[in-house]
Coordinates of C-alpha atoms in Angstrom, one line a residue:
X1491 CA 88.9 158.4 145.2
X1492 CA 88.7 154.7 145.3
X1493 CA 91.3 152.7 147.7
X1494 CA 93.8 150.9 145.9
X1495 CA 92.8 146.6 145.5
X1496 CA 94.5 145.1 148.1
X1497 CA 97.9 142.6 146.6
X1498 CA 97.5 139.2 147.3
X1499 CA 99.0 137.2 149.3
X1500 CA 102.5 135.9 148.7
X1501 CA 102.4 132.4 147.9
X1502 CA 105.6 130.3 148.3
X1503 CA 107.3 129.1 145.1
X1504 CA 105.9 126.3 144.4
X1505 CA 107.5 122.9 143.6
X1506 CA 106.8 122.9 140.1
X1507 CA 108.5 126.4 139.7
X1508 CA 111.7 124.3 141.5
X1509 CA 111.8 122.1 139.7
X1510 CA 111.8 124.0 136.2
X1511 CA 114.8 125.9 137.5
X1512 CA 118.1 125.5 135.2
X1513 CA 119.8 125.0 138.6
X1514 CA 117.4 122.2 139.8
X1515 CA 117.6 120.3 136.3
X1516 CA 121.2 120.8 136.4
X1517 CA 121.4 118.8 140.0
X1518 CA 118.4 116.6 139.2
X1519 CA 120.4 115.0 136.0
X1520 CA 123.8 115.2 137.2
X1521 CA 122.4 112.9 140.7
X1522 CA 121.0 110.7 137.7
X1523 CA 124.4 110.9 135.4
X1524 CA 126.3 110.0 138.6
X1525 CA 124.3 107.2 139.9
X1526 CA 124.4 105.5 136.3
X1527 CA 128.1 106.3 135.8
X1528 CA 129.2 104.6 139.1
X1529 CA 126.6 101.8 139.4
X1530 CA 127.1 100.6 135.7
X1531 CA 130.7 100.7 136.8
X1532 CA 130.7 98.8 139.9
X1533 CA 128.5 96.1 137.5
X1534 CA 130.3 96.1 135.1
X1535 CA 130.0 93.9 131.8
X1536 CA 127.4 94.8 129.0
X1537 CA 125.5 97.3 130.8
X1538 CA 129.1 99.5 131.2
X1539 CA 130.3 98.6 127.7
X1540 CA 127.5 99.8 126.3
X1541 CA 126.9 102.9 128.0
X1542 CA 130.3 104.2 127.1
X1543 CA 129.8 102.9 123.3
X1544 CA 126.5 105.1 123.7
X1545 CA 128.4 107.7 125.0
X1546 CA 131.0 107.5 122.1
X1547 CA 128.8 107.6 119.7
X1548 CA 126.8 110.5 120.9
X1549 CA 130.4 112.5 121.6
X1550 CA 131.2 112.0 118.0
X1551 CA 127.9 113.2 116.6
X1552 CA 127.8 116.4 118.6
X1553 CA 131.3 116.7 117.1
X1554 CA 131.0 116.5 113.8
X1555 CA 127.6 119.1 114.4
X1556 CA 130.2 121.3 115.4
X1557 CA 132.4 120.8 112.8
X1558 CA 132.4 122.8 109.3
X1559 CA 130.7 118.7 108.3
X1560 CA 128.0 119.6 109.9
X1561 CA 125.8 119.9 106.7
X1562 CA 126.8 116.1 105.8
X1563 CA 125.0 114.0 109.0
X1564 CA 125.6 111.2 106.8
X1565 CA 129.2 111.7 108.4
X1566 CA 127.8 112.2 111.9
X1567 CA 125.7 109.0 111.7
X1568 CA 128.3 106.9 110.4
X1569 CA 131.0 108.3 112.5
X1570 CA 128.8 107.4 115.3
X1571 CA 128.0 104.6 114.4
X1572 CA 131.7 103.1 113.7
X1573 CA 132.7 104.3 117.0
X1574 CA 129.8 102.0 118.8
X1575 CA 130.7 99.3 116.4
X1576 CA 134.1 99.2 117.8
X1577 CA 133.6 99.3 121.3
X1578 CA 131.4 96.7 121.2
X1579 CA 134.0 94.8 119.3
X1580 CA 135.9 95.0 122.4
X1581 CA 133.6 94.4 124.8
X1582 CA 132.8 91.4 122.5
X1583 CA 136.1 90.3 122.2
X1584 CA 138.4 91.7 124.5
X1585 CA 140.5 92.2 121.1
X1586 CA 141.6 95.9 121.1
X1587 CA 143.2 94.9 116.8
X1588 CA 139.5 93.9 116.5
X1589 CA 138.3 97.2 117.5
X1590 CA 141.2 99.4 115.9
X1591 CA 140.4 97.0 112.7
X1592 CA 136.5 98.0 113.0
X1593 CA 137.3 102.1 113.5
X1594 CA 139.6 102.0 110.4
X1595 CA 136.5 100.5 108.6
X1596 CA 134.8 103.4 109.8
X1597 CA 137.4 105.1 108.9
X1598 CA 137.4 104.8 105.6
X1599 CA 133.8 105.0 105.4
X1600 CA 134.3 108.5 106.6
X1601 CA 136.9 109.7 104.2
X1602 CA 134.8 108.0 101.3
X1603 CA 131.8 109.9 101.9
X1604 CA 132.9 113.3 102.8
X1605 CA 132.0 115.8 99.9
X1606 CA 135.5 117.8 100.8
X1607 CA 138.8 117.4 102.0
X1608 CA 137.9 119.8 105.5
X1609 CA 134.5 117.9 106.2
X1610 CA 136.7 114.6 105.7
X1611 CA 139.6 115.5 108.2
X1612 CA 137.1 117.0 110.6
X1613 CA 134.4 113.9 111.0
X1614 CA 137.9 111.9 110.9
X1615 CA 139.2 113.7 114.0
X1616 CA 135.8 113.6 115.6
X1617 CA 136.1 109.8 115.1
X1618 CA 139.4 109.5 117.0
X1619 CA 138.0 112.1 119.7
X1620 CA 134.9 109.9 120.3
X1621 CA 136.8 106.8 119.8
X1622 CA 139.3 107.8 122.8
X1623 CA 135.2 107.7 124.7
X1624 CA 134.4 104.8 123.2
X1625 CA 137.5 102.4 123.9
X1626 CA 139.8 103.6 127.0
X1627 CA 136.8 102.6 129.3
X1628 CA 136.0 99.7 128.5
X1629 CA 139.8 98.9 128.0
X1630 CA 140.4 100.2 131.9
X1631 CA 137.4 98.4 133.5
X1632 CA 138.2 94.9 131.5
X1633 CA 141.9 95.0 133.6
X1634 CA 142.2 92.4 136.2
X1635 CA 141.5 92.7 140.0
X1636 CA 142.2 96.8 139.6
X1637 CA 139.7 97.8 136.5
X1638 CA 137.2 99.0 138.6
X1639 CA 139.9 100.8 141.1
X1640 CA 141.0 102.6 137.6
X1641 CA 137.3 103.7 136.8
X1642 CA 136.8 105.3 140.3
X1643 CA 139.8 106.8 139.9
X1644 CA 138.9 108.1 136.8
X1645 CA 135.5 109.5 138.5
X1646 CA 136.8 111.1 141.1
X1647 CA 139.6 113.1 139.8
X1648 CA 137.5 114.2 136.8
X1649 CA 134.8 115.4 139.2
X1650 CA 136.7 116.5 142.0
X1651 CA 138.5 119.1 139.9
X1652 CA 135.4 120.0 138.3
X1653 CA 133.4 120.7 141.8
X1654 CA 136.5 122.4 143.5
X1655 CA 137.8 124.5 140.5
X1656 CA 134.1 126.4 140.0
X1657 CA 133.8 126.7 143.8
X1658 CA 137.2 128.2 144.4
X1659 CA 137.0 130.2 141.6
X1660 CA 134.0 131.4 142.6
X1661 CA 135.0 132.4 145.9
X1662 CA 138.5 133.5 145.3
X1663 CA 138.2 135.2 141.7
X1664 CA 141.3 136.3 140.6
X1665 CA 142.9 136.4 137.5
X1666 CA 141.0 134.8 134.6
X1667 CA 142.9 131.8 133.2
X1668 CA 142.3 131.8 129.5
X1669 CA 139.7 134.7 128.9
X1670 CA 139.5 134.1 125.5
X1671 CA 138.2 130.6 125.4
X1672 CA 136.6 130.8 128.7
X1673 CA 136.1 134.2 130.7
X1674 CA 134.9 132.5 133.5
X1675 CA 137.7 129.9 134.5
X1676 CA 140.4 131.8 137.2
X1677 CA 143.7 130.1 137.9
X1678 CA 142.7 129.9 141.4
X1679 CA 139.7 127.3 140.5
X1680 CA 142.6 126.2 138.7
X1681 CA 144.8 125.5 141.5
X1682 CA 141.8 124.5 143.7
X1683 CA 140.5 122.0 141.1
X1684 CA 144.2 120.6 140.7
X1685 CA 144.7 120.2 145.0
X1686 CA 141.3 118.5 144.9
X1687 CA 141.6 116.2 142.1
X1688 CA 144.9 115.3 143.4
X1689 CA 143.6 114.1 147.1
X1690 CA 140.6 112.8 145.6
X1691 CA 143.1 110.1 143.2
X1692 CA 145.1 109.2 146.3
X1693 CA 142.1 108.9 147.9
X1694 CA 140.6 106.4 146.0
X1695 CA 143.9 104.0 145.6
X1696 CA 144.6 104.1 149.7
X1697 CA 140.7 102.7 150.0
X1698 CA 141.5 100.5 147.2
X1699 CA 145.3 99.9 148.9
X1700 CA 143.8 98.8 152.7
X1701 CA 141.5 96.5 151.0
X1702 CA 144.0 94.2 148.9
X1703 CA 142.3 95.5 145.6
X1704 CA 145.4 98.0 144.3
X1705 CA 148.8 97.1 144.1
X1706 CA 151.1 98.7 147.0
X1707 CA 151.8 101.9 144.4
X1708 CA 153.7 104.4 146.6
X1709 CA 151.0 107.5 147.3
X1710 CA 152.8 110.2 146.4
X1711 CA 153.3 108.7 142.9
X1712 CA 149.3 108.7 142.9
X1713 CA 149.0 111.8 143.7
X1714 CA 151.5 112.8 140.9
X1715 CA 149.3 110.9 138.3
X1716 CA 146.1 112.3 139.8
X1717 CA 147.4 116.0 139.5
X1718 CA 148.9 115.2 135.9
X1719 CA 145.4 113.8 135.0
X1720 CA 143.3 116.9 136.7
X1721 CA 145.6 119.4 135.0
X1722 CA 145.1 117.5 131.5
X1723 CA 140.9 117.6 132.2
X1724 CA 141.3 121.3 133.0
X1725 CA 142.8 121.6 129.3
X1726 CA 140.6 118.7 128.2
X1727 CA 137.7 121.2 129.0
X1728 CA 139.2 124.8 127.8
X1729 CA 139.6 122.7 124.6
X1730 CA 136.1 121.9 124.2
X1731 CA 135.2 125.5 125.0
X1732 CA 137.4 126.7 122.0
X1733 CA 135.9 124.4 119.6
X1734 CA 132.2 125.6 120.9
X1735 CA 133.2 129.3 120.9
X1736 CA 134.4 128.5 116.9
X1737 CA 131.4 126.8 116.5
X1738 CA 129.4 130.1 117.9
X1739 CA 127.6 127.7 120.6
X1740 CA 127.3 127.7 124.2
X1741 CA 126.5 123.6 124.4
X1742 CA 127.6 121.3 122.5
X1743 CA 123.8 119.8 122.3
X1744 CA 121.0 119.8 124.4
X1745 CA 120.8 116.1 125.2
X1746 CA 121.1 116.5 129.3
X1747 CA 119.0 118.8 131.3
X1748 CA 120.9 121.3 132.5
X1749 CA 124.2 120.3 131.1
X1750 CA 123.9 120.7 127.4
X1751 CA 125.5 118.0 125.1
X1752 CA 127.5 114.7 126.4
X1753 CA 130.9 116.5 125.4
X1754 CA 130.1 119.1 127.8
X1755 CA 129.8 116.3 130.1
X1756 CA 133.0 114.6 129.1
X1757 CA 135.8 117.0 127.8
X1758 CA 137.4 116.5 130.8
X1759 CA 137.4 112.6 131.1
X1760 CA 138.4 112.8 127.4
X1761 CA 141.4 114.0 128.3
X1762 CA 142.2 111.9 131.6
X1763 CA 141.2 108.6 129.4
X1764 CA 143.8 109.7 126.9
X1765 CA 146.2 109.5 129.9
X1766 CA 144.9 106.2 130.6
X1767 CA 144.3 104.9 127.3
X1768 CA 148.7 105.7 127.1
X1769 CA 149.1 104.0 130.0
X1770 CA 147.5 100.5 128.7
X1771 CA 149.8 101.2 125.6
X1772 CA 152.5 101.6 127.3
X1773 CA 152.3 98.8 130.1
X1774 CA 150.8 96.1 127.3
X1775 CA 153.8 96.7 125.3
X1776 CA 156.3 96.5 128.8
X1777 CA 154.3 92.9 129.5
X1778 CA 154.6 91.8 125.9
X1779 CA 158.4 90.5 125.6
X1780 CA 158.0 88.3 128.5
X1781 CA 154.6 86.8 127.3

């Protein structure tokens, strides 16, 4: 009887293999998604306006894919479209009646060209979704002194409550928080994403506070925005996940390695920007009677 062949050796996984990973593309682009996010920010200017009217635009395509429009691009590409129109508008002008003047274009556009009344509301409320991308941004960075103060904030409580809530829930388990939409979300990443997010958005305004950047706000009020804003980006993202799980898909597009589409990558700033985005409403029209 002839001896069995000998197995070769055991060669260590190479760095190709590594690199191929999901879990290594996920890493690899969201190192690159975070460097661009916070060094466009810190610049400023063009190059930040017009990576958030990119961004718009690309949230309000995969929208309108997932949409019962999605048969019509024609709606996806001109909802896109108007929503990078009007953010450049503002960047442009600094005129947000400009921009608002430039999505109802779009707007119309939209409503004109759908074949049926649900395509037309849909690729509308994609517009106003994306739009929410498109404008609050370059709104919140544009403000005096704090705009960049606001962005980091934005960052940090958005990604804060992202890392801690899958970590904790990980770790802890527990009961799921809304199975149907997402089976893998617990309350306690929940909880942990909300104490995070919270510390990180003080954290951010006290750095800001000790070098004359912020205004003296009191912390604790900080922290109460910051846990508001976590809690809305939690929701911001189970929304997102019921419009995919209607839509029978697991991404929303397959744009970033790793990540899937750019609303995968930004349901829950969606929803902290529409806190923001209030916020500018609200203290424009406090500063308007004594202008």
């Amino acid at each position: 009887m002839a001896s069995p062949e000998p197995r070769p050796p055991a060669t260590p996984r190479s760095t190709g293999s590594f690199l191929s990973s999901e879990l290594s593309r996920r890493i690899l682009s969201g190192i690159a998604l975070v460097a661009v996010a916070l060094g466009t920010a810190w610049w400023g200017g063009l190059a930040f306006d017009i990576l958030w009217a990119l961004a718009g635009a690309l949230v309000c395509r995969e929208w309108v894919a997932l949409s019962p429009a999605r048969d019509q691009p024609v709606l996806a590409l001109g909802g896109a479209a108007a929503v990078a129109v009007a953010s450049v508008v503002l960047s442009v002008s600094g005129h947000l009646p400009s921009a608002l003047t430039a999505l109802a274009v779009g707007a119309a556009g939209l409503a004109a060209l759908g074949r049926d009344r649900t395509s037309r509301l849909w690729a509308l409320a994609g517009l106003l979704y994306a739009a929410v991308i498109g404008l609050v941004p370059v709104a919140a960075r544009a403000l005096p002194e704090v705009g960049l103060v606001v962005i980091l904030w934005m960052f940090a409580v958005v990604w804060m409550t992202d890392i801690a809530a899958y970590f904790t829930g990980r770790s802890l388990g527990g009961p799921k928080l809304w199975p149907s939409i997402s089976p893998k979300k617990t309350w306690s990443g929940f909880f942990g994403g909300l104490l995070a997010g919270s510390l990180a958005g003080m954290a951010v305004v006290a750095v800001a506070q000790d070098n004359g950047v912020a205004q003296p706000v009191p912390l604790w009020l900080v922290g109460c925005c910051s846990a508001i804003a976590s809690a809305l980006g939690q929701l911001g993202d189970l929304a997102e996940s019921a419009l995919k799980r209607r839509a029978g898909v697991k991404d929303s597009g397959h744009i970033i390695p790793g990540h899937g589409g750019v609303m995968d990558r930004l349901d829950a700033f969606w929803a902290v920007a529409v806190l923001v985005g209030l916020g500018l409403v609200v203290s424009s029209t406090v500063r308007a009677p004594a202008l």
